[in-house]
Short mmCIF file of C-alpha atoms in Angstrom, two decimals:
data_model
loop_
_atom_site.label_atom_id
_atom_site.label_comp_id
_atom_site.label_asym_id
_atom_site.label_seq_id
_atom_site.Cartn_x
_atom_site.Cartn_y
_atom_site.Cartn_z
CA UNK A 15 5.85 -16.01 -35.47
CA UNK A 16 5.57 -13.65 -38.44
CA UNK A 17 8.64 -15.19 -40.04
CA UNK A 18 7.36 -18.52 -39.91
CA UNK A 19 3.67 -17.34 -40.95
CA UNK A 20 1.64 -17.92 -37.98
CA UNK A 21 -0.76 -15.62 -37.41
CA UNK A 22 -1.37 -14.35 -33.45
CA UNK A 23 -4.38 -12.07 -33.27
CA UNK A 24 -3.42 -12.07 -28.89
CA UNK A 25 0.10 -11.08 -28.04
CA UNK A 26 -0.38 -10.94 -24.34
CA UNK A 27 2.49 -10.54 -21.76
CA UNK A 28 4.11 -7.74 -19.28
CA UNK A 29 3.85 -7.33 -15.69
CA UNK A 30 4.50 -4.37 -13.13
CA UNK A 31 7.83 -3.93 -13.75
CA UNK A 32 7.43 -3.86 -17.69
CA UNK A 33 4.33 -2.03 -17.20
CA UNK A 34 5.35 1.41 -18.44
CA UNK A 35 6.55 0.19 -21.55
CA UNK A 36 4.50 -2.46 -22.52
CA UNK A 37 1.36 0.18 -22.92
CA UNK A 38 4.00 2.59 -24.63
CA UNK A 39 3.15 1.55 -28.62
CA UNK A 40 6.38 2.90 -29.49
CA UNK A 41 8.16 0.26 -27.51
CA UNK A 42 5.96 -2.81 -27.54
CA UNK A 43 4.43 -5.05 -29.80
CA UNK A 44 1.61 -6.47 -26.95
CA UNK A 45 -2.02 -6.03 -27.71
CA UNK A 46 -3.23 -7.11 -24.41
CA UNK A 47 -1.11 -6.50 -21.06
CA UNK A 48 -1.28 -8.60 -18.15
CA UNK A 49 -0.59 -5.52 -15.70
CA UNK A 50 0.51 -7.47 -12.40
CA UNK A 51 -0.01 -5.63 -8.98
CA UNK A 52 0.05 -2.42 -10.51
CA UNK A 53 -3.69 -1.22 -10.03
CA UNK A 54 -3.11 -1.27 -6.39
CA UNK A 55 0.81 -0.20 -5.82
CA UNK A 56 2.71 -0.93 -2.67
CA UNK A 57 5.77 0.59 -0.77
CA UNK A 58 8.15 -1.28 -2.59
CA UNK A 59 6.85 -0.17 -6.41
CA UNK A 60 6.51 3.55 -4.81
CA UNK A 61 10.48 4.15 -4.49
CA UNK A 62 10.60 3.65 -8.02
CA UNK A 63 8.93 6.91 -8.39
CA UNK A 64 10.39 8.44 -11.23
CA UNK A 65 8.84 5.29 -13.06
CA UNK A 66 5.61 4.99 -11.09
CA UNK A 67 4.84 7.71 -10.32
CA UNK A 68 2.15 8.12 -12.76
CA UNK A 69 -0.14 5.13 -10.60
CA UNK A 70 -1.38 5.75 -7.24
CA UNK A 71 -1.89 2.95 -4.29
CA UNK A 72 -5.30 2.12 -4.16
CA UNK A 73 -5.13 -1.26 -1.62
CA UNK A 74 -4.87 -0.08 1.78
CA UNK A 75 -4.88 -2.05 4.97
CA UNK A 76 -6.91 -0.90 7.77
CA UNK A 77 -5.58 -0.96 11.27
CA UNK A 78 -6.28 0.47 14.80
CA UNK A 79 -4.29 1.86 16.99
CA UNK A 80 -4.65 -0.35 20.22
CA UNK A 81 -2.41 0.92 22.68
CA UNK A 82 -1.00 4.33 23.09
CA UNK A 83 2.20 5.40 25.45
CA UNK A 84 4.48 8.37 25.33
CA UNK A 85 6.80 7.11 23.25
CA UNK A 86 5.14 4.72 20.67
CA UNK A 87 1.52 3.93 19.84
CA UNK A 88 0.13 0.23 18.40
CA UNK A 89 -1.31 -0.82 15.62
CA UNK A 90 -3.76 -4.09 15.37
CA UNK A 91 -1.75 -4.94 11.76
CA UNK A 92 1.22 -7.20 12.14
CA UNK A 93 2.27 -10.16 10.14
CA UNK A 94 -0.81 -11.74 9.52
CA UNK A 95 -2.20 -8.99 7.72
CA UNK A 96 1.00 -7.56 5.86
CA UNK A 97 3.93 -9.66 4.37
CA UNK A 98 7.22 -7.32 4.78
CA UNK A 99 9.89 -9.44 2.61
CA UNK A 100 9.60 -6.28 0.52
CA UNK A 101 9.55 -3.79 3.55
CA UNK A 102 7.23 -2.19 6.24
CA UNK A 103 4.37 -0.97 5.37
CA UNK A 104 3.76 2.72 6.08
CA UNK A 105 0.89 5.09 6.78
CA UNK A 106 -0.81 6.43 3.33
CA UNK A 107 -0.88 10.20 4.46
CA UNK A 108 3.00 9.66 4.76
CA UNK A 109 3.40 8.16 1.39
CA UNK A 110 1.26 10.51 -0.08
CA UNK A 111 4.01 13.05 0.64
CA UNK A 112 1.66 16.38 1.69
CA UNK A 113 -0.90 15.67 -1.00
CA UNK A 114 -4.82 16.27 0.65
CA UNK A 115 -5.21 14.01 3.74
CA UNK A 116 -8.53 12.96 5.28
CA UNK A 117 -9.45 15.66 8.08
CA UNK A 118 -8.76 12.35 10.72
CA UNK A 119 -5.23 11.78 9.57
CA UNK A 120 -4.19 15.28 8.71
CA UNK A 121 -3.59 16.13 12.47
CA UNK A 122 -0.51 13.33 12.92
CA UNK A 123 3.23 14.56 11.49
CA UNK A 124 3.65 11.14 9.84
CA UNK A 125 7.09 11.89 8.77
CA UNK A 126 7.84 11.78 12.79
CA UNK A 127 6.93 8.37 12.79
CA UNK A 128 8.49 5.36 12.45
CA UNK A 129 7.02 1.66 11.78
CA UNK A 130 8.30 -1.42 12.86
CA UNK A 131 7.69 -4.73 13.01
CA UNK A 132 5.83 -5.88 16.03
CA UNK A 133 5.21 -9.68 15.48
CA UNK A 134 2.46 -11.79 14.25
CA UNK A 135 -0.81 -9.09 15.51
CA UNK A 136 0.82 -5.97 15.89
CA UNK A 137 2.57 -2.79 14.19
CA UNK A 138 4.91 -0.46 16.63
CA UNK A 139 5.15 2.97 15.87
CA UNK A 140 7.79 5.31 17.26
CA UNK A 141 8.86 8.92 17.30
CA UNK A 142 11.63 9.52 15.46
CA UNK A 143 15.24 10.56 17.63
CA UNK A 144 14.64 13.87 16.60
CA UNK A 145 11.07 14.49 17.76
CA UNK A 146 10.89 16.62 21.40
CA UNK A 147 8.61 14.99 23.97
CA UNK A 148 6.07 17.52 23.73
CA UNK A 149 5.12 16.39 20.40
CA UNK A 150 4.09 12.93 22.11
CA UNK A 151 0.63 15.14 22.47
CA UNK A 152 -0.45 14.26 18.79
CA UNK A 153 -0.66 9.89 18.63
CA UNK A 154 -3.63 8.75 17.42
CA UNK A 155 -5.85 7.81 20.16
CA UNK A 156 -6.68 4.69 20.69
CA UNK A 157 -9.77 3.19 18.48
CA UNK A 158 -8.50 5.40 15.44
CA UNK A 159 -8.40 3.72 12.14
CA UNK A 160 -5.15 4.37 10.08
CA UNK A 161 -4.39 3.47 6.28
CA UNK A 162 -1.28 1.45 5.86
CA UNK A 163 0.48 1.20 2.09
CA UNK A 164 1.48 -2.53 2.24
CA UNK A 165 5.31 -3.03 1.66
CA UNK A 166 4.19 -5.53 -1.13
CA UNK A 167 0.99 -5.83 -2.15
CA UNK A 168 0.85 -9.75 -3.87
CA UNK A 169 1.63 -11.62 -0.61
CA UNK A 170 -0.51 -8.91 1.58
CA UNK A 171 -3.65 -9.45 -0.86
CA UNK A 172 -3.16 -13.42 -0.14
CA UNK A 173 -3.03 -13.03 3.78
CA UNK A 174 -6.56 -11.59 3.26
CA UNK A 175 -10.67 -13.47 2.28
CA UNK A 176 -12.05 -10.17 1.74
CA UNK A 177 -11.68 -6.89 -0.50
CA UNK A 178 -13.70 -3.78 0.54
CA UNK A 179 -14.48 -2.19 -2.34
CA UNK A 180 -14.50 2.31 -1.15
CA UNK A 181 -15.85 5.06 -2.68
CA UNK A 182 -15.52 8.66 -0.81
CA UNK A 183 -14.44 6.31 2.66
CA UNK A 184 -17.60 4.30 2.03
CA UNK A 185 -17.57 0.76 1.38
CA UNK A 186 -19.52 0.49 -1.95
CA UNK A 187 -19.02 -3.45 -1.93
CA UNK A 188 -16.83 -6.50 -1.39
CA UNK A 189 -15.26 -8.99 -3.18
CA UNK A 190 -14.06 -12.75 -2.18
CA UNK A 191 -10.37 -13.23 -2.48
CA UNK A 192 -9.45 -16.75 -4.02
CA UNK A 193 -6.66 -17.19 -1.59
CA UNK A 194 -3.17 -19.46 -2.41
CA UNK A 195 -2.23 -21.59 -5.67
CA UNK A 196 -5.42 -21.76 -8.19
#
């Protein structure tokens, strides 16, 4: 545009995966950024940590544990509330890797857990092979409300109307969510 003399006051572009450069102004010639998902973070962007890892996940799906056996407990969080093209979602106290846990989730060895995919309503987690019987003792119980990091956040946003907005585990506010094509 410079070369044919057009002036551009707006050069606007960039996305999640061009985030960490497009704010860099060594490397990019954008004066706004349109920042894609990353304000909210999923599983998916979280494995490329060495890249991300400067943004924490800040949409979370709430789910309850519904069922509880020796073997597996239930979550109320299946399909309809997470798209998994990307992957499963998984608790946030896992993801979070040891970092401070609420006292309610701090209790559970999330890295003994496994999620999988339990159809349209539901989420089933499992021990892991390695985890002795006796552990069993420390599943949520049922009515507990659990965190889940959405495997990819765009398509789990549009399954939802409604964004509560949390402070300190408080809802603050909401926010309508224009759902599908615009």
């Amino acid at each position: 545009l410079d070369q044919a003399g057009i002036k551009c006051e707006i050069l606007s572009g960039g996305g999640t995966g061009s985030l960490i450069y497009d704010i860099n102004p060594d490397h990019s010639v954008l004066n706004e950024v349109q920042p894609g998902s990353y304000p909210f973070m999923d599983v998916d962007y979280g494995k490329n940590e060495e890249k991300y890892s400067i943004f924490e996940p800040s949409l979370f799906v709430l789910s309850t544990v519904i069922s509880s056996s020796k073997s597996r407990f239930v979550l109320d969080a299946g399909l309809k509330s997470h798209a998994i093209e990307s992957g499963l979602p998984t608790f946030f106290s896992q993801y979070k890797s040891g970092e401070s846990e609420s006292e309610s989730e701090s209790q559970f060895p999330w890295n003994s857990y496994e999620i999988e995919n339990g159809g349209d309503e539901h989420m089933i987690v499992k021990t892991k092979q390695n985890l002795s019987s006796e552990s069993n003792n420390s599943f949520p119980q049922v009515g507990t409300k659990l965190a889940l990091l959405p495997g990819h956040v765009d398509p789990t946003f549009n399954l939802h109307s409604t964004l509560y907005l949390t402070r300190d585990n408080r809802v603050i506010t909401t926010a309508e969510i224009c759902r599908g094509p615009l």
